[in-house]
Coordinates of C-alpha atoms and ligand atoms in Angstrom, one line a residue:
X27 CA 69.1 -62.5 135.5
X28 CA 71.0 -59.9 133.5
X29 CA 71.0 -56.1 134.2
X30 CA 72.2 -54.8 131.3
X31 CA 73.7 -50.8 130.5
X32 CA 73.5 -50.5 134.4
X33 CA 75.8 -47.1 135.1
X34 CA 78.2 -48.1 138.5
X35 CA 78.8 -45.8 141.1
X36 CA 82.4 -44.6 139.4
X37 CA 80.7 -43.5 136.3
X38 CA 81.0 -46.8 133.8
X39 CA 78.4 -48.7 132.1
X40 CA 78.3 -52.2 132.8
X41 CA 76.3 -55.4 131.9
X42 CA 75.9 -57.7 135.3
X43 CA 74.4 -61.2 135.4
X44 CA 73.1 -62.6 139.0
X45 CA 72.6 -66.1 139.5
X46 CA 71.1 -67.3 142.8
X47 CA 72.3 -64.8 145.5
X48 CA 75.5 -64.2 143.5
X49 CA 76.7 -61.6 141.2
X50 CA 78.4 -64.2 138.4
X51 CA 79.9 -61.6 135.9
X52 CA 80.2 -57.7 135.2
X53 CA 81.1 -56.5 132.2
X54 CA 82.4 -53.4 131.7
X55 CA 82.2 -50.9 128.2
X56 CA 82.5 -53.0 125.2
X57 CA 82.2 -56.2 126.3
X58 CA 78.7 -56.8 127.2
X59 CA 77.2 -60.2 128.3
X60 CA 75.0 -61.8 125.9
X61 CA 71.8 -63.8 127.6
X62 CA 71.6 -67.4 128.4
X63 CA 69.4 -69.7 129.6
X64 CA 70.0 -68.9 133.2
X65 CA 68.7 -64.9 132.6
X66 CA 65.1 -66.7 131.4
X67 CA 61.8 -67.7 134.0
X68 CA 59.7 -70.2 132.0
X69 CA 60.7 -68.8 129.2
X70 CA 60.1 -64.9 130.3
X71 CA 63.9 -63.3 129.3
X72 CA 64.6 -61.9 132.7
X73 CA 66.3 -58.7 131.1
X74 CA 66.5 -55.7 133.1
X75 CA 67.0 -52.6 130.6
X76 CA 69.3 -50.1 133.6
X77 CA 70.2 -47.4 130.4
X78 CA 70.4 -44.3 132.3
X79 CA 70.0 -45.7 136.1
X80 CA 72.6 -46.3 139.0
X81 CA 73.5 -49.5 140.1
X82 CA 74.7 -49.2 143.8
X83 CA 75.7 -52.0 146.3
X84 CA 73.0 -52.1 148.9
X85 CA 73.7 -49.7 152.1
X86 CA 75.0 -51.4 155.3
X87 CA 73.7 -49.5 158.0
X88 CA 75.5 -50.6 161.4
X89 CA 73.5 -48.3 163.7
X90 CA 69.5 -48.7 164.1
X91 CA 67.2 -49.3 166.5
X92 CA 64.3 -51.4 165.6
X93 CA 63.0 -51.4 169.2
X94 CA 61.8 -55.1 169.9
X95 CA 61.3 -56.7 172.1
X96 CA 59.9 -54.2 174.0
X97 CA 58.9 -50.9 172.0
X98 CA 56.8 -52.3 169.5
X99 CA 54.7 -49.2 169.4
X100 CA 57.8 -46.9 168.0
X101 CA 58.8 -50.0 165.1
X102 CA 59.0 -53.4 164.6
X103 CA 61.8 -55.7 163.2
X104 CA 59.1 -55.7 160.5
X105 CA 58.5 -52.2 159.8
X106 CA 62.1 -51.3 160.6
X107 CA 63.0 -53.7 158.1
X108 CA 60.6 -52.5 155.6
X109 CA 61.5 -48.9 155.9
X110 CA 64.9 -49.8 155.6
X111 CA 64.3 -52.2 152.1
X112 CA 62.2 -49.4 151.0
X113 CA 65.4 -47.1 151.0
X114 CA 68.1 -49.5 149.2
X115 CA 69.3 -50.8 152.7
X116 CA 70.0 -54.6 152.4
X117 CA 72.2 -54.9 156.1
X118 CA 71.4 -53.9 159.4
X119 CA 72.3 -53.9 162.5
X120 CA 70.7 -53.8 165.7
X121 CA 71.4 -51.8 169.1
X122 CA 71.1 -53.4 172.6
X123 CA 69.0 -50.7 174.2
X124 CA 66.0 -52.6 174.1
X125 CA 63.6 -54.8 176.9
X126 CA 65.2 -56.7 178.0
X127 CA 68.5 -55.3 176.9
X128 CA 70.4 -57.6 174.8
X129 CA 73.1 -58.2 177.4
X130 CA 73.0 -62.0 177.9
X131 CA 72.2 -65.2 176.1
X132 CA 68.5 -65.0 176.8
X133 CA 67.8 -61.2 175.7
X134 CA 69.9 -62.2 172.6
X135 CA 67.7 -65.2 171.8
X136 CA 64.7 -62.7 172.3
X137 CA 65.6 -60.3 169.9
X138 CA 66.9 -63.0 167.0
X139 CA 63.1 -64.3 167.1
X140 CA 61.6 -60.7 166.8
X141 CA 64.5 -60.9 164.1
X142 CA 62.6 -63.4 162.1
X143 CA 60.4 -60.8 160.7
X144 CA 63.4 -59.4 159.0
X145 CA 62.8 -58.6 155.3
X146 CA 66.8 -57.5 155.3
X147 CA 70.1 -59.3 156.5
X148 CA 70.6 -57.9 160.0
X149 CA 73.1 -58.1 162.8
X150 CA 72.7 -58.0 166.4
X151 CA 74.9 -56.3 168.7
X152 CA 75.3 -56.9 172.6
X153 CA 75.3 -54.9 175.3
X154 CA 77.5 -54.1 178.0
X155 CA 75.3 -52.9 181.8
X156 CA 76.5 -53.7 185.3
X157 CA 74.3 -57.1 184.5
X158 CA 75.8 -58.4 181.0
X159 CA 77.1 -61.8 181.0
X160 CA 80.1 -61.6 178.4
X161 CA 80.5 -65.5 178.7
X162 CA 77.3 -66.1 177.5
X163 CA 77.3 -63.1 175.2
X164 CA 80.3 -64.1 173.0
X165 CA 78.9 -67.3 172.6
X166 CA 76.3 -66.1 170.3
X167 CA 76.4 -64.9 166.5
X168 CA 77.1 -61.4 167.7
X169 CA 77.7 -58.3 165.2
X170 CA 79.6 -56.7 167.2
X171 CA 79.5 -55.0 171.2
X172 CA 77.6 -51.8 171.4
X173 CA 76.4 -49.2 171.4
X174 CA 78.4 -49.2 174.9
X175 CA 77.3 -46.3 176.5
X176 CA 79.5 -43.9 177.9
X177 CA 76.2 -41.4 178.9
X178 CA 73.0 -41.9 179.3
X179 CA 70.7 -41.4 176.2
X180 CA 67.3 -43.8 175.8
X181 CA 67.2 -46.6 177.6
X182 CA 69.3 -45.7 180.4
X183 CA 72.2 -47.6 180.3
X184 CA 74.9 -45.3 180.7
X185 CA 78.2 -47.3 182.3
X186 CA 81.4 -45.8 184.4
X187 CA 85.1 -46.0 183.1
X188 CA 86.0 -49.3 184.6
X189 CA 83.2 -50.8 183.5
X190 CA 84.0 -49.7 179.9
X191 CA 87.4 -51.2 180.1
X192 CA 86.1 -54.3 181.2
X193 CA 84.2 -54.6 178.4
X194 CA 87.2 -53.3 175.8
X195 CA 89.4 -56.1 177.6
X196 CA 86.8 -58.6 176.8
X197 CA 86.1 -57.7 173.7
X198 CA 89.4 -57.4 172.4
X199 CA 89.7 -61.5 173.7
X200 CA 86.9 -62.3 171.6
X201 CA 88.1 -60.4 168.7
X202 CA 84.8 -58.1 168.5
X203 CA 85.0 -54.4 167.6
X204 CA 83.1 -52.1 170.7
X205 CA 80.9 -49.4 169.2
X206 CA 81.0 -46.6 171.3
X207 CA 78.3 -43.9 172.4
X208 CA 81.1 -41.1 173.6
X209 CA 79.6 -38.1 175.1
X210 CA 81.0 -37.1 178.6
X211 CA 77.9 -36.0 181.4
X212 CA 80.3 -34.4 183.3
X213 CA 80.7 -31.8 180.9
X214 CA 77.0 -31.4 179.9
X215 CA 76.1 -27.1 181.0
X216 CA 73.6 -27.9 183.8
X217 CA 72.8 -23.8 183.6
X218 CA 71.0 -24.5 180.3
X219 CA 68.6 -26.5 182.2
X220 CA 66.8 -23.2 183.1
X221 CA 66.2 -22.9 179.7
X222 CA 62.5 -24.9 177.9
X223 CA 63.4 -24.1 174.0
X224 CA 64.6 -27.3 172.5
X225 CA 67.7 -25.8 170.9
X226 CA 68.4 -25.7 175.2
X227 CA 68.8 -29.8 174.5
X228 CA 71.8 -28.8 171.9
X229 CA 73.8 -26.4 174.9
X230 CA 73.2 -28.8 177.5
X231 CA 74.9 -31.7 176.0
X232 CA 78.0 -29.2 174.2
X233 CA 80.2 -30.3 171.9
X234 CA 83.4 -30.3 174.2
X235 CA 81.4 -33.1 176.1
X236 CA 81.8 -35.6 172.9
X237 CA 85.6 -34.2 172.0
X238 CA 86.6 -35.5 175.3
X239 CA 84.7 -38.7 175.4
X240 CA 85.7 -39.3 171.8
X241 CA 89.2 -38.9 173.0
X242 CA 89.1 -40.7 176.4
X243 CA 87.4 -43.6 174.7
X244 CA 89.8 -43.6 171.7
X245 CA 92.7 -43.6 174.3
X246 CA 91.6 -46.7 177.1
X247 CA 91.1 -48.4 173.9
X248 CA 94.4 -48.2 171.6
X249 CA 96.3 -48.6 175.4
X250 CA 94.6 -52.3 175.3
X251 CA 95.0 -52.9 171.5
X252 CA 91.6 -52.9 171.1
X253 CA 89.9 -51.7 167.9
X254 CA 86.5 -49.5 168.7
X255 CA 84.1 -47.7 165.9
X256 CA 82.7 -44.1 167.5
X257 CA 78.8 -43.9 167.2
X258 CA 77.6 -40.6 165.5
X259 CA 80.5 -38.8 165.9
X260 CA 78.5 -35.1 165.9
X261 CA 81.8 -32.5 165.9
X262 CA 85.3 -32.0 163.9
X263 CA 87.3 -32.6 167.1
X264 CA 85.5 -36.1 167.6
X265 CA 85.8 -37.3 164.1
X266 CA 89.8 -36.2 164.0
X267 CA 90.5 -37.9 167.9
X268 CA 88.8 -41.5 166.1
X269 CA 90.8 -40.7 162.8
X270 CA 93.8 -39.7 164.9
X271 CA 94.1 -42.8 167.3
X272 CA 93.1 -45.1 164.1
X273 CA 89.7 -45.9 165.3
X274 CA 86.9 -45.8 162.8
X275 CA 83.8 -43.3 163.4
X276 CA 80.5 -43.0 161.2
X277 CA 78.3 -39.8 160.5
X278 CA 74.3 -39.5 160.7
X279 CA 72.3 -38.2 158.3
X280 CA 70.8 -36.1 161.0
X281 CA 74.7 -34.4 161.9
X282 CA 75.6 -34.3 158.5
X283 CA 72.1 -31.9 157.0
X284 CA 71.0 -30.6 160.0
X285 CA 72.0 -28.2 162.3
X286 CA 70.8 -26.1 165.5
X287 CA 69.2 -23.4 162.9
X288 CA 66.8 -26.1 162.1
X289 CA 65.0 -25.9 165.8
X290 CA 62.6 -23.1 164.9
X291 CA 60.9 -25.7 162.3
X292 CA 61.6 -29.0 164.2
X293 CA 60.8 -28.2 167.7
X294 CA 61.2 -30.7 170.1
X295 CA 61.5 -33.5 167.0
X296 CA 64.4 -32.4 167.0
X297 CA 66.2 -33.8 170.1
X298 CA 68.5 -36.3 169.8
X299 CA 72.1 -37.4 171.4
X300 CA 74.8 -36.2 170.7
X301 CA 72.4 -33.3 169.6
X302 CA 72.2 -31.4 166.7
X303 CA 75.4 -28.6 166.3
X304 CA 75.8 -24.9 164.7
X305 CA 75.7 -24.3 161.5
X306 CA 79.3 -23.6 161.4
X307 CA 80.3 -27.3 163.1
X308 CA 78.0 -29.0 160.9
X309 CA 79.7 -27.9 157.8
X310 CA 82.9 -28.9 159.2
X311 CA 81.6 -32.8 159.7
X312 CA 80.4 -32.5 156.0
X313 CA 83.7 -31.7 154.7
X314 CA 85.1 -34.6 156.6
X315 CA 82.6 -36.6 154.7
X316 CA 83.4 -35.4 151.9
X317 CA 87.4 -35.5 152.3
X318 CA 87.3 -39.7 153.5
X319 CA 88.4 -38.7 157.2
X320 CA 84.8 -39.9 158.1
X321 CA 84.4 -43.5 157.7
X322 CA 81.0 -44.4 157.2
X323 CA 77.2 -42.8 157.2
X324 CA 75.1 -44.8 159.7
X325 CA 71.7 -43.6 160.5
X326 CA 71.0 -44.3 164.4
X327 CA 67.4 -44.9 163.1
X328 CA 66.0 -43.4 166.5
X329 CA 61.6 -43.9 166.0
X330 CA 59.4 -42.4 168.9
X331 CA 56.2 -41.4 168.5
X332 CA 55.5 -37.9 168.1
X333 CA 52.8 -37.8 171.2
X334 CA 56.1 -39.3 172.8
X335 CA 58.1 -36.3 170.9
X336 CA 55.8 -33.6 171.5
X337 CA 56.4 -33.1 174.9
X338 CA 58.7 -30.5 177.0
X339 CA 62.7 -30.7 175.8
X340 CA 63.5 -32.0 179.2
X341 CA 60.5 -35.0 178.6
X342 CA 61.4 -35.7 174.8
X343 CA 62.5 -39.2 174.8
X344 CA 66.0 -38.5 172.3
X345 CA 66.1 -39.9 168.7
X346 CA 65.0 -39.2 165.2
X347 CA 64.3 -42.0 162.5
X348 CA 66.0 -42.2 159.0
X349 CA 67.0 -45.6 157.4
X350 CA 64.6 -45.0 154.5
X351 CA 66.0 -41.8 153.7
X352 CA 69.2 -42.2 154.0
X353 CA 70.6 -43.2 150.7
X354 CA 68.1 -41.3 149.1
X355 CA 69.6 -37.9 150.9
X356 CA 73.1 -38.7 150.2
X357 CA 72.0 -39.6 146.2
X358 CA 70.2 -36.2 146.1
X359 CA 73.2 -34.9 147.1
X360 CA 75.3 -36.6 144.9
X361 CA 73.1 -35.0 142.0
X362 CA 73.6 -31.8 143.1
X363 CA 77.2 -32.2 143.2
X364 CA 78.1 -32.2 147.4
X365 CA 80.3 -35.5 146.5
X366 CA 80.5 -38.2 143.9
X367 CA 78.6 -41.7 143.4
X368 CA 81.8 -43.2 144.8
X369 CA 81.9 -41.3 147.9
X370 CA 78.3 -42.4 148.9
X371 CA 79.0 -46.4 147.4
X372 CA 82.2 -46.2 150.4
X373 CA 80.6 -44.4 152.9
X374 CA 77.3 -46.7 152.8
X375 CA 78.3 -50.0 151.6
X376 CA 82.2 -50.5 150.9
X377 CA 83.4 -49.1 153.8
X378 CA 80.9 -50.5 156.4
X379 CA 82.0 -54.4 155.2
X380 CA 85.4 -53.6 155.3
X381 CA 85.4 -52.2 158.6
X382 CA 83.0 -55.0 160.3
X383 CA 84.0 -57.6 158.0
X384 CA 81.4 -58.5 155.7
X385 CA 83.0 -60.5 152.9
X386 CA 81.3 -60.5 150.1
X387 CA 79.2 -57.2 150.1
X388 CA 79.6 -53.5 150.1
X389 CA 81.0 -53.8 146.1
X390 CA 79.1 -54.4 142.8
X391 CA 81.9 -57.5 141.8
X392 CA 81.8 -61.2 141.2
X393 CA 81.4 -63.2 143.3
X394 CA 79.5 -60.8 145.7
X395 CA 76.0 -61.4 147.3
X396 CA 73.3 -59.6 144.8
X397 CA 72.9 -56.9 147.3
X398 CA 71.8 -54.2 145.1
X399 CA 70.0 -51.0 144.7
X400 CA 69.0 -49.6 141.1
X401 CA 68.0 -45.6 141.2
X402 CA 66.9 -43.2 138.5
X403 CA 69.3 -40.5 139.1
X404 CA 66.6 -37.6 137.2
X405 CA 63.5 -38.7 139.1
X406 CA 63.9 -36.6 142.8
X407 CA 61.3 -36.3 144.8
X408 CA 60.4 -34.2 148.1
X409 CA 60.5 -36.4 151.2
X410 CA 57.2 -36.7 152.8
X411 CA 56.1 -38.6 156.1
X412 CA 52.8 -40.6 154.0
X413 CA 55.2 -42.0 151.9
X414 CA 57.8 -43.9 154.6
X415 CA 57.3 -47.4 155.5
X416 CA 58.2 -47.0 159.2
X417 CA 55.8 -47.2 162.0
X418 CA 57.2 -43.2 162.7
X419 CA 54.8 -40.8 161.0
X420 CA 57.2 -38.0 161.1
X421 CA 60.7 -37.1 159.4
X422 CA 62.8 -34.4 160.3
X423 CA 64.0 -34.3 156.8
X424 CA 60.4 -33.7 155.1
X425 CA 60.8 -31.3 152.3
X426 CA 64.0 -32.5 151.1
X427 CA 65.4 -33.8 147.8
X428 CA 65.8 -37.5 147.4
X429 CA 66.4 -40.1 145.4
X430 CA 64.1 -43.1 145.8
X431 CA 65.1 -46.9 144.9
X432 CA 63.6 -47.9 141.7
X433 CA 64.4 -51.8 143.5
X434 CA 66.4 -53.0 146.4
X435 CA 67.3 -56.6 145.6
X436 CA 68.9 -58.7 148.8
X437 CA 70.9 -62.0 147.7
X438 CA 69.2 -62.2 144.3
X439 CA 65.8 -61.9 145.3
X440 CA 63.8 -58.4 145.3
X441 CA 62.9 -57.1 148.9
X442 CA 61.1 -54.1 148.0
X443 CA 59.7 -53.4 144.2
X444 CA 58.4 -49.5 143.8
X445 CA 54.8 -49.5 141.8
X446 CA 53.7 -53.0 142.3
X447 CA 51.1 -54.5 144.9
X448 CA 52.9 -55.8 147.1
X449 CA 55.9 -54.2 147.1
X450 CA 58.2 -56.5 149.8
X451 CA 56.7 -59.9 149.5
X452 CA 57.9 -62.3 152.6
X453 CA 60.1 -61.7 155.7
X454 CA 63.9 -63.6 154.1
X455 CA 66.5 -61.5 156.1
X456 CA 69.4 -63.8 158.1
X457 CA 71.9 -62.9 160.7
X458 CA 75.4 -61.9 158.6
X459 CA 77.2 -63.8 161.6
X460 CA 75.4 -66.9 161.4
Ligands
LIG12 N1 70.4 -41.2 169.5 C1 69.4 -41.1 170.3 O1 69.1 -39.9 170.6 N2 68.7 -42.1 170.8 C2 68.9 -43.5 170.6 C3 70.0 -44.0 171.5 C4 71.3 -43.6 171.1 O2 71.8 -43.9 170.0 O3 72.0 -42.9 171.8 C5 67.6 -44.2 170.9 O4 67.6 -45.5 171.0 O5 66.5 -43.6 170.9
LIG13 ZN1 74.0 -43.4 170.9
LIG14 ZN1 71.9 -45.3 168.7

């Protein structure tokens, strides 16, 4: 197959030819690739005219939850996966906070059957409870450990200091990076439990309770030589401790657009952990997005079902979904000039691989899978729940601009097709560590 006049995230026009789940050439200005018999299918030339489009590497999102076993009724590996195709994600990967929790060799083996409905590449990560079994654990085709968490948010399996080292110790054995959820419940402001508005959520759980996680975490782990990646780092201070101690941290689309001024319209849909910040905070993780100190955007694609959401602040189970509209937020953005094509290619794709080591993806370059995305930069569109893929039937980003994937194409073959009847065609995602 041949994509031909396809404009690359740093501005140039290339030519690329895929063959089988490879990217076999790309040709930059000038030297374009002429067709062979490989870019025909039964004689159909299998030319794709990209004049005026962006060719992106397909996001790797390393924070989701896609809820089985046990939650079917938020999402499925299926509709997660869909969703996820639907919004130019090709990789993702999986938290342990499921039922059972994936904290042994059995739970694991659970989840990588629900994992067969995959229409994506996924990983799966392990867990770390006062029940895991690392032998066991480490013996499977593990992403990575995590999210290990260092509070309580859904699921319940918050864990104490020694327990955490334990785990860094063990990881650090077997080699695997620990993904940390860093917020500090000793510092959560019990007085704003008086309190029923949901912006209460956002003063309860205060942003010095992540710096000094952040830190701690960042701290017991570089005293061990062990390498850790901070889950939705939510404030300046605990983007700069990870940056600082050399970890590597990612962003949410959620911390990076939203803010606490955006409780009046999102109510109680609105909860999630770390929470949402002020105005003022928020802007400062954007220009650390913006400026590289931030590593990575990763969604922490958190469905519940509004009748779950809908219920008092202190009852709302945390978590907002948002691995459809991702890429198509940060491309909007893009557009309207908050940061380049490149930015968003490194923070989605580049840097992900490079920080979980994922050879051969994150870059539009031979030899590469054909993990790709193609967009129509002048065609944005206002998010709207009715036209998402995931099981959730509400957005906290409805109204917004976005970009929407023409394709998303996943080693060579398509995995979601915009305009044509059956837009995904069969389940063909595999584990990244198998
Ligand atoms: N972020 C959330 O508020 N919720 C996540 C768990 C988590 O990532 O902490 C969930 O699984 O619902
Ligand atoms: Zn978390
Ligand atoms: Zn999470």
């Amino acid at each position: 197959m041949l994509i031909r006049n396809a404009t690359l995230a740093d501005g140039d026009t290339c030519d690329v030819r895929i063959s089988g789940d490879r990217i076999t050439a790309v040709a930059g200005e000038g030297e374009s690739l002429s067709t062979s018999d490989d870019d025909h299918d039964e004689g159909e030339p299998r030319v794709i005219d990209a004049s005026g489009k962006r060719l992106l590497p397909g996001m790797i999102d390393v924070h989701v939850h896609f809820r089985q076993p046990g939650f079917g009724h938020k999402e499925t590996w299926e509709t997660g996966t869909k969703s996820a195709a639907a919004g130019g994600v090709t990789t993702i990967v999986d938290q342990p906070n499921t039922e059972p929790p994936t904290v042994n060799e059995a739970a694991f083996a659970k989840k990588h059957e629900y994992a067969d409905q995959a229409h994506i590449d996924f990983g799966i990560n392990g867990g770390v409870t006062g029940d895991w079994d690392p032998d066991s654990l480490f013996d499977q085709p593990l992403f990575a450990l995590g999210e290990v968490f260092l509070a309580d948010s859904t699921g319940e399996m918050g864990i104490d200091t020694s327990l955490y080292v334990d785990a860094l110790e063990r990881a650090s054995e077997a080699d695997v990076t620990v993904t940390v959820h860093a917020e500090d419940e000793t510092l959560f402001n019990e007085s704003s439990k008086s309190r029923t508005d949901a912006d209460a959520w956002s003063a309860y759980r205060r942003p010095k309770a992540e710096a000094k996680a952040v830190e701690q975490a960042c701290t017991l782990a570089a005293e061990r030589d062990s390498q850790i990646h901070v889950a939705h780092t939510s404030t300046p201070q605990g983007i700069d401790a990870a940056a600082d101690h050399g970890m590597t941290c990612e962003v949410t689309p959620h911390h990076l657009f939203l803010s606490r001024d955006d409780y009046p319209e999102l109510d109680t849909h609105g909860v999630m952990n770390p929470p949402l910040r002020r105005e003022g905070l928020r802007r400062d993780v954007y220009d650390r997005v913006v400026d590289g100190t931030v590593d990575m955007i990763a969604t922490d694609h958190a469905p519940h079902t509004a009748t779950e959401k809908q219920t008092g602040v202190w009852d709302a189970p945390s978590g907002v979904p948002g691995v459809e509209t991702v890429l198509p937020l940060l491309l909007a953005e893009a557009e309207h000039g908050g940061f380049d094509y490149e930015r968003v290619r490194d923070l989605t794709a580049t840097n992900p691989a490079d920080t979980f080591g994922l050879p051969n993806r994150g870059r539009v370059q031979e030899g590469n899978y054909a993990d790709l995305v193609l967009v129509d930069p002048d065609t944005i569109t206002e998010i709207t729940p009715d036209r998402l893929h995931t099981k959730c039937t509400w957005t906290p980003f409805e109204g917004r601009d976005a970009i929407f994937p023409e394709w998303t194409m996943l080693r060579g073959d398509y995995v979601f097709e915009r305009d044509v009847d059956d837009p995904f065609g069969e389940p063909r995602g595999k584990n990244v560590r198998s």
